[in-house]
Amino acid sequence: MRRTHRASLPVIAGMAVVAMVVAACGSSSPSTPSSSPSAGSSASGAALTASAPGITATTITIGSHQPLTGVAAPGYDEIAPASNAYFQYVNSHGGIYGRKIVYKYLNDQYNPSITSTVVHQLVLQDNVYAIFNGLGTPTHLAVAPFLNAQKVPDVFVASGCECWNAPATWPYTYGWQLDYVREGKILGNYIEQHFKGKKIGYFYQDDEFGMDGIKGLSYEIPKSQVVAKESYNPANVNVAPQVAALKAAHAQVVISFSVPAFTALLQLTSLKLKFAPQLAVSDVGSDPITLAGLLESFAKQGGAKVSGNALTQGIITDGYLPSLGDASNSWIALFMKIHSQYLPKLPFDGNVAYGIAAAYTFVQAMFKAGRNPTRQDLLTAINGGLPQGPSVAPYAYSATDHNGITGAYIGIIKNGELVQKGPVLVTDTSPTGAITPYTTAQPSAPASGIPSP
Amino acid sequence: MTLARHLGAALLVAVVLLVLTLRVGPFRDYQIAEVAAYVTAVAGLTYLIGLSGQISIGHGAFMAVGAYAAALLLLHLHWPLELVFAASAVAGAAAGGILGVAAARLRGPYLAGATLMLAVALPSIADKYAGVFGGDQGLSVTITTPAWLGVTFPPTRWLAWVTCAAALITLVLLANLGRGRTGRDWRALRDNEIAAELSGLNVARLRILAFVVSSACAGLGGALLAVVTNIVSPGAFTLALSISVLTAAILGGLGSLAGAVWGSLVLVFVPTYVTDVATSHGLSSGASSNVPIAAYGVVLIAVMLLFPSGIQGGLRRLLGPVAPAASGPLNALRRRGPASEKQEEGTT
């Protein structure tokens, strides 16, 4: 009973191979950025050479993975364009020793598999000098081992996971934003001092972000005061059981390590259940503009109308960048200048400030790395410490510490703006490390808006 | 006879792939490895739908089972790679067997619903038992290039070799299975269940077997994907993954192993290629990040309109001397009666 057709597998296999060859030969030449001659800023020092992968005489190409579409995109998709805006600004003011920065950020949809693919593409095909500000804990964990094996600088990861500080295993990886353990300690310390003896409840995301935050809180707040610990999974938008449990435990203060959407859900559900504790929220989940917008749109979906600014009023949080409302601050003035010049369509919110501030730090490090830097030179530059920039507290960077910003101030949201309360506080990630006021005034932004070499 | 032919073909492909991987750059090697991982999973799914006539919208869940099994074995027991892959196929098969028992009682949309539920629910187990599965951040999977290849050997080439070998072995086994008695029984079952039962076929057993085979492939595919991407985490095994392997199977041509290759090539190469084109033409990031999704949709619509029986079906129609009866790719899911065996002739 043999079949009459005989083509199948061999033919098919042959065609598949042909297809692969075609695909392989198709587009293997990466788009090279137009190499416009840089303005005559290379008057001093040695000639500019292609000193490392991704560096030519005229350009520095760096890459990143960002959630530009998908669940994590709202808000976070502003960060990379904001960083790029700052790089454009630097490029049009002489670049880094005359070289222009080419920032290629690819969409990973916050899916670790895709992160792996796009980062392989950036490193193996596009030959980037470094990966800058890759966003997300689960996503970036997928590529940190690869980047370190390939000896590609992996700088200023956009996540507060303490895991980036592992100089022994991951010498090429550096954190940037205030890590969640330090943040938990600073918030916990404030609550402990100002709400003595009150019943405290925790609300947190059930991953590294929430867990690290709770770890920091537990270093400061006595166990006996904590009446409820409720976690949520970002995939499940019903937080009524958690809020009901917090209410049943008579929590008077709720400390929340949540992303903005879940801060909003926590608030709206509390409103529905007539539960009105004092709320304290971590920096990532409390950007007043983002939060107010979410509160109003979620309420609208549920057929209700709320005022976002009224609901965010009085939330205790912390900030490691200057408050956006403080136009007299030289850094905020710089951020606003970049924003109005390059990003007029985006709201001027915490995400934009974050993107610009991280980009500034990268430019700082690149200037310090020298005229013709190798990849190792960038690490050496950061390991030698970076001067304090847009953040209110200094960086921790050293050969043995790859954490970034070391402190923050406590802030309270008033009329949609963060109002600083008390001094900037700095601390370490240890259970017993003291929390001390950092009294040195923040250096003001350079008039040119570009760090000096 | 058939086995010899399949083996010969596989050997030929292996040689060509070897030459190819030696010639292309490291990122192309990585993409080839990705394709091989998807091919393994899609091939199993295309058999399940195209031959046995059952649907699964939740194949990503079986891939997750295989991937986590591989990660745990590599992490804690340091098994050799070939044993890890075999074990992940077994793990996938076990999960498929359990679902298959339920699936044998379910039809059409109910079966689709049950598999869909699995795809949605399974990843959250990793969050629930974070101690074992690493929670949201998952487990990292690293394999080392063997020392005898030398220190300068590109790791992605080794990845491509490993994954292509696994994929080829899977394809040969599937091709034989499809050509043999089991394959015939599945087709009979798909085309007319009552007739099949009257002819003495054990319908429930065949249905479960189809699920077992298919999810074994998915388990292996998941393990390969884990090795390629260096990580297993719930975020990597979303419903979107299940949908994309299903799309790849339909796009390539249901029931056809070559179709599985086509579908996987589209899955891997179209998004990268379109992103490159979009960014090099200076589109804003907001636009260029959405272009690949749009392009994927356009490819999907175009193929379905031009080649309703998938890329492989379309090629056969264009190249082959005898045009097989044009039929919708979801033909297998409709109960069309024994006549559709004729359409099956050219497929495998």
PDB file of C-alpha atoms in Angstrom, chain A residues 1-32 68-70 77 80-81 104-107 109-126 137-143 145-146 149-150 161 163 170 205-208 211 233-235, chain B residues 1 5-7 9-10 12-13 16-17 20 24 26-28 30-32 34-36 38 124 127 130 135-138 140 142 155-156 159 164 171-172 175 179 184 187 225 228-231 233-238 240 256-259 261-262 265 269 272-273 275-276 279-280 285-286 289-290 293 312 315-316 319 341 344-348:
ATOM      1  CA  MET A   1       0.000   0.000   0.000  1.00  0.00           C
ATOM      2  CA  ARG A   2       2.678   2.514  -0.873  1.00  0.00           C
ATOM      3  CA  ARG A   3       1.721   6.044  -1.478  1.00  0.00           C
ATOM      4  CA  THR A   4       2.314   7.469  -4.902  1.00  0.00           C
ATOM      5  CA  HIS A   5       3.863  10.738  -3.875  1.00  0.00           C
ATOM      6  CA  ARG A   6       7.528  10.648  -3.122  1.00  0.00           C
ATOM      7  CA  ALA A   7       8.490  14.239  -2.811  1.00  0.00           C
ATOM      8  CA  SER A   8       7.961  15.001   0.850  1.00  0.00           C
ATOM      9  CA  LEU A   9      10.849  14.942   3.224  1.00  0.00           C
ATOM     10  CA  PRO A  10      13.970  15.234   1.054  1.00  0.00           C
ATOM     11  CA  VAL A  11      12.469  17.980  -1.077  1.00  0.00           C
ATOM     12  CA  ILE A  12      10.992  19.700   1.903  1.00  0.00           C
ATOM     13  CA  ALA A  13      14.237  19.467   3.787  1.00  0.00           C
ATOM     14  CA  GLY A  14      16.115  20.918   0.861  1.00  0.00           C
ATOM     15  CA  MET A  15      13.721  23.808   0.604  1.00  0.00           C
ATOM     16  CA  ALA A  16      13.942  24.500   4.298  1.00  0.00           C
ATOM     17  CA  VAL A  17      17.683  24.699   4.012  1.00  0.00           C
ATOM     18  CA  VAL A  18      17.482  27.030   1.046  1.00  0.00           C
ATOM     19  CA  ALA A  19      15.133  29.224   3.034  1.00  0.00           C
ATOM     20  CA  MET A  20      17.555  29.356   5.904  1.00  0.00           C
ATOM     21  CA  VAL A  21      20.443  30.258   3.630  1.00  0.00           C
ATOM     22  CA  VAL A  22      18.395  33.016   2.076  1.00  0.00           C
ATOM     23  CA  ALA A  23      17.363  34.279   5.464  1.00  0.00           C
ATOM     24  CA  ALA A  24      20.928  34.128   6.677  1.00  0.00           C
ATOM     25  CA  CYS A  25      22.367  36.021   3.766  1.00  0.00           C
ATOM     26  CA  GLY A  26      19.468  38.408   3.551  1.00  0.00           C
ATOM     27  CA  SER A  27      20.141  41.120   6.040  1.00  0.00           C
ATOM     28  CA  SER A  28      23.351  40.354   7.791  1.00  0.00           C
ATOM     29  CA  SER A  29      24.773  43.818   7.355  1.00  0.00           C
ATOM     30  CA  PRO A  30      23.594  45.991  10.228  1.00  0.00           C
ATOM     31  CA  SER A  31      22.548  49.488   9.366  1.00  0.00           C
ATOM     32  CA  THR A  32      25.548  51.666   9.959  1.00  0.00           C
ATOM     33  CA  LEU A  68       7.733  49.467  24.130  1.00  0.00           C
ATOM     34  CA  THR A  69       4.520  47.488  23.717  1.00  0.00           C
ATOM     35  CA  GLY A  70       2.615  45.171  26.049  1.00  0.00           C
ATOM     36  CA  ASP A  77       7.938  53.304  27.202  1.00  0.00           C
ATOM     37  CA  ALA A  80      14.268  55.145  26.501  1.00  0.00           C
ATOM     38  CA  PRO A  81      13.042  58.041  24.327  1.00  0.00           C
ATOM     39  CA  LYS A 104      19.536  51.497  19.691  1.00  0.00           C
ATOM     40  CA  TYR A 105      16.798  50.275  22.009  1.00  0.00           C
ATOM     41  CA  LEU A 106      14.707  47.286  21.009  1.00  0.00           C
ATOM     42  CA  ASN A 107      11.291  46.204  22.170  1.00  0.00           C
ATOM     43  CA  GLN A 109       7.597  43.390  25.366  1.00  0.00           C
ATOM     44  CA  TYR A 110       8.772  42.619  28.935  1.00  0.00           C
ATOM     45  CA  ASN A 111       9.106  38.958  27.870  1.00  0.00           C
ATOM     46  CA  PRO A 112      12.433  37.381  28.969  1.00  0.00           C
ATOM     47  CA  SER A 113      12.634  35.150  25.856  1.00  0.00           C
ATOM     48  CA  ILE A 114      12.407  38.174  23.600  1.00  0.00           C
ATOM     49  CA  THR A 115      14.863  40.044  25.824  1.00  0.00           C
ATOM     50  CA  SER A 116      17.349  37.268  25.182  1.00  0.00           C
ATOM     51  CA  THR A 117      16.823  37.472  21.427  1.00  0.00           C
ATOM     52  CA  VAL A 118      17.114  41.240  21.116  1.00  0.00           C
ATOM     53  CA  VAL A 119      20.172  41.432  23.372  1.00  0.00           C
ATOM     54  CA  HIS A 120      21.887  38.687  21.355  1.00  0.00           C
ATOM     55  CA  GLN A 121      21.103  40.736  18.276  1.00  0.00           C
ATOM     56  CA  LEU A 122      22.512  43.927  19.796  1.00  0.00           C
ATOM     57  CA  VAL A 123      25.702  42.235  20.975  1.00  0.00           C
ATOM     58  CA  LEU A 124      26.392  39.719  18.208  1.00  0.00           C
ATOM     59  CA  GLN A 125      25.028  41.502  15.168  1.00  0.00           C
ATOM     60  CA  ASP A 126      24.985  45.210  15.947  1.00  0.00           C
ATOM     61  CA  THR A 137      14.163  42.372  36.793  1.00  0.00           C
ATOM     62  CA  PRO A 138      12.921  39.103  35.201  1.00  0.00           C
ATOM     63  CA  THR A 139      13.823  40.356  31.735  1.00  0.00           C
ATOM     64  CA  HIS A 140      17.316  41.519  32.527  1.00  0.00           C
ATOM     65  CA  LEU A 141      18.102  38.424  34.583  1.00  0.00           C
ATOM     66  CA  ALA A 142      17.749  36.505  31.320  1.00  0.00           C
ATOM     67  CA  VAL A 143      20.685  38.351  29.757  1.00  0.00           C
ATOM     68  CA  PRO A 145      24.928  35.985  32.469  1.00  0.00           C
ATOM     69  CA  PHE A 146      25.281  36.266  28.672  1.00  0.00           C
ATOM     70  CA  ALA A 149      30.247  35.912  29.524  1.00  0.00           C
ATOM     71  CA  GLN A 150      30.669  38.118  26.447  1.00  0.00           C
ATOM     72  CA  CYS A 161      16.811  44.620  42.392  1.00  0.00           C
ATOM     73  CA  CYS A 163      20.874  41.342  42.509  1.00  0.00           C
ATOM     74  CA  TRP A 170      28.856  39.654  37.313  1.00  0.00           C
ATOM     75  CA  GLN A 205       4.187  42.514  44.602  1.00  0.00           C
ATOM     76  CA  ASP A 206       5.099  38.835  45.007  1.00  0.00           C
ATOM     77  CA  ASP A 207       8.463  39.015  43.267  1.00  0.00           C
ATOM     78  CA  GLU A 208      11.988  40.280  43.840  1.00  0.00           C
ATOM     79  CA  MET A 211      10.356  40.923  48.524  1.00  0.00           C
ATOM     80  CA  ASN A 233       0.386  38.858  41.591  1.00  0.00           C
ATOM     81  CA  PRO A 234       0.599  41.383  38.761  1.00  0.00           C
ATOM     82  CA  ALA A 235      -1.369  39.009  36.540  1.00  0.00           C
TER      83      ALA A 235
ATOM     84  CA  MET B   1      12.330   1.803   3.352  1.00  0.00           C
ATOM     85  CA  ARG B   5      14.681   7.705   3.211  1.00  0.00           C
ATOM     86  CA  HIS B   6      13.900   9.888   6.186  1.00  0.00           C
ATOM     87  CA  LEU B   7      17.291   9.213   7.703  1.00  0.00           C
ATOM     88  CA  ALA B   9      17.134  13.296   4.159  1.00  0.00           C
ATOM     89  CA  ALA B  10      17.953  14.173   7.750  1.00  0.00           C
ATOM     90  CA  LEU B  12      21.595  15.702   4.086  1.00  0.00           C
ATOM     91  CA  VAL B  13      19.975  18.516   6.037  1.00  0.00           C
ATOM     92  CA  VAL B  16      23.921  21.545   4.954  1.00  0.00           C
ATOM     93  CA  LEU B  17      23.139  22.988   8.376  1.00  0.00           C
ATOM     94  CA  LEU B  20      25.611  26.929   7.110  1.00  0.00           C
ATOM     95  CA  VAL B  24      27.143  32.628   9.125  1.00  0.00           C
ATOM     96  CA  PRO B  26      27.086  34.333  15.647  1.00  0.00           C
ATOM     97  CA  PHE B  27      23.690  36.025  15.699  1.00  0.00           C
ATOM     98  CA  ARG B  28      22.457  34.007  12.701  1.00  0.00           C
ATOM     99  CA  TYR B  30      21.508  32.057  17.498  1.00  0.00           C
ATOM    100  CA  GLN B  31      18.498  32.568  15.247  1.00  0.00           C
ATOM    101  CA  ILE B  32      18.962  29.126  13.692  1.00  0.00           C
ATOM    102  CA  GLU B  34      15.770  29.584  17.934  1.00  0.00           C
ATOM    103  CA  VAL B  35      14.158  28.264  14.774  1.00  0.00           C
ATOM    104  CA  ALA B  36      15.162  24.703  15.696  1.00  0.00           C
ATOM    105  CA  TYR B  38      10.324  26.358  17.649  1.00  0.00           C
ATOM    106  CA  SER B 124       1.339  30.949  37.951  1.00  0.00           C
ATOM    107  CA  ASP B 127       4.977  32.084  41.261  1.00  0.00           C
ATOM    108  CA  ALA B 130       8.848  30.357  44.153  1.00  0.00           C
ATOM    109  CA  GLY B 135       9.083  32.819  41.066  1.00  0.00           C
ATOM    110  CA  ASP B 136       8.738  35.673  38.645  1.00  0.00           C
ATOM    111  CA  GLN B 137      12.457  35.913  37.910  1.00  0.00           C
ATOM    112  CA  GLY B 138      12.648  32.227  36.988  1.00  0.00           C
ATOM    113  CA  SER B 140      18.712  30.627  34.719  1.00  0.00           C
ATOM    114  CA  THR B 142      23.398  27.874  31.077  1.00  0.00           C
ATOM    115  CA  PRO B 155      28.906  29.512  21.887  1.00  0.00           C
ATOM    116  CA  THR B 156      25.947  30.262  19.661  1.00  0.00           C
ATOM    117  CA  LEU B 159      23.752  26.085  20.542  1.00  0.00           C
ATOM    118  CA  CYS B 164      19.306  21.410  15.264  1.00  0.00           C
ATOM    119  CA  LEU B 171      11.379  15.375  12.760  1.00  0.00           C
ATOM    120  CA  VAL B 172      12.631  11.951  11.635  1.00  0.00           C
ATOM    121  CA  ALA B 175       7.860  11.585   9.911  1.00  0.00           C
ATOM    122  CA  ARG B 179       3.798   7.570   7.700  1.00  0.00           C
ATOM    123  CA  ARG B 184      -3.013   6.315   9.330  1.00  0.00           C
ATOM    124  CA  ARG B 187      -6.121  10.380   9.910  1.00  0.00           C
ATOM    125  CA  LEU B 225      14.135  27.314  23.971  1.00  0.00           C
ATOM    126  CA  VAL B 228      18.801  29.062  23.776  1.00  0.00           C
ATOM    127  CA  THR B 229      17.429  31.993  25.791  1.00  0.00           C
ATOM    128  CA  ASN B 230      19.310  31.089  29.001  1.00  0.00           C
ATOM    129  CA  ILE B 231      16.244  31.416  31.175  1.00  0.00           C
ATOM    130  CA  SER B 233      10.461  32.207  33.762  1.00  0.00           C
ATOM    131  CA  PRO B 234       6.687  32.571  33.767  1.00  0.00           C
ATOM    132  CA  GLY B 235       6.966  35.682  31.605  1.00  0.00           C
ATOM    133  CA  ALA B 236       8.488  33.612  28.792  1.00  0.00           C
ATOM    134  CA  PHE B 237       5.617  31.103  28.660  1.00  0.00           C
ATOM    135  CA  THR B 238       2.635  33.366  28.332  1.00  0.00           C
ATOM    136  CA  ALA B 240       1.140  34.713  23.573  1.00  0.00           C
ATOM    137  CA  SER B 256       2.977  19.144   7.450  1.00  0.00           C
ATOM    138  CA  LEU B 257       6.430  18.934   9.012  1.00  0.00           C
ATOM    139  CA  ALA B 258       7.900  21.176   6.334  1.00  0.00           C
ATOM    140  CA  GLY B 259       5.112  23.578   7.200  1.00  0.00           C
ATOM    141  CA  VAL B 261       9.763  24.683   9.479  1.00  0.00           C
ATOM    142  CA  TRP B 262       8.198  27.474   7.395  1.00  0.00           C
ATOM    143  CA  LEU B 265      11.143  30.642  10.151  1.00  0.00           C
ATOM    144  CA  PHE B 269      12.879  36.075  11.169  1.00  0.00           C
ATOM    145  CA  THR B 272      13.786  40.906  13.588  1.00  0.00           C
ATOM    146  CA  TYR B 273      13.899  41.749   9.913  1.00  0.00           C
ATOM    147  CA  THR B 275      12.425  45.935  13.170  1.00  0.00           C
ATOM    148  CA  ASP B 276      15.747  46.374  11.379  1.00  0.00           C
ATOM    149  CA  THR B 279      14.617  51.489  12.515  1.00  0.00           C
ATOM    150  CA  SER B 280      16.984  51.942   9.607  1.00  0.00           C
ATOM    151  CA  SER B 285      10.397  54.256  18.270  1.00  0.00           C
ATOM    152  CA  GLY B 286       6.677  54.333  18.934  1.00  0.00           C
ATOM    153  CA  SER B 289       8.030  49.013  17.857  1.00  0.00           C
ATOM    154  CA  ASN B 290       4.540  48.401  16.556  1.00  0.00           C
ATOM    155  CA  ILE B 293       3.339  43.280  15.113  1.00  0.00           C
ATOM    156  CA  GLN B 312       3.637  24.467   2.404  1.00  0.00           C
ATOM    157  CA  LEU B 315       4.188  25.950  -2.454  1.00  0.00           C
ATOM    158  CA  ARG B 316       2.945  22.540  -3.379  1.00  0.00           C
ATOM    159  CA  LEU B 319       5.458  23.892  -7.722  1.00  0.00           C
ATOM    160  CA  GLU B 341      -8.105  11.855   2.989  1.00  0.00           C
ATOM    161  CA  GLU B 344      -4.005  14.609   2.858  1.00  0.00           C
ATOM    162  CA  GLU B 345      -2.124  12.768   0.138  1.00  0.00           C
ATOM    163  CA  GLY B 346       0.578  15.324  -0.356  1.00  0.00           C
ATOM    164  CA  THR B 347       0.912  16.363   3.228  1.00  0.00           C
ATOM    165  CA  THR B 348       3.524  15.075   5.622  1.00  0.00           C
TER     166      THR B 348
END
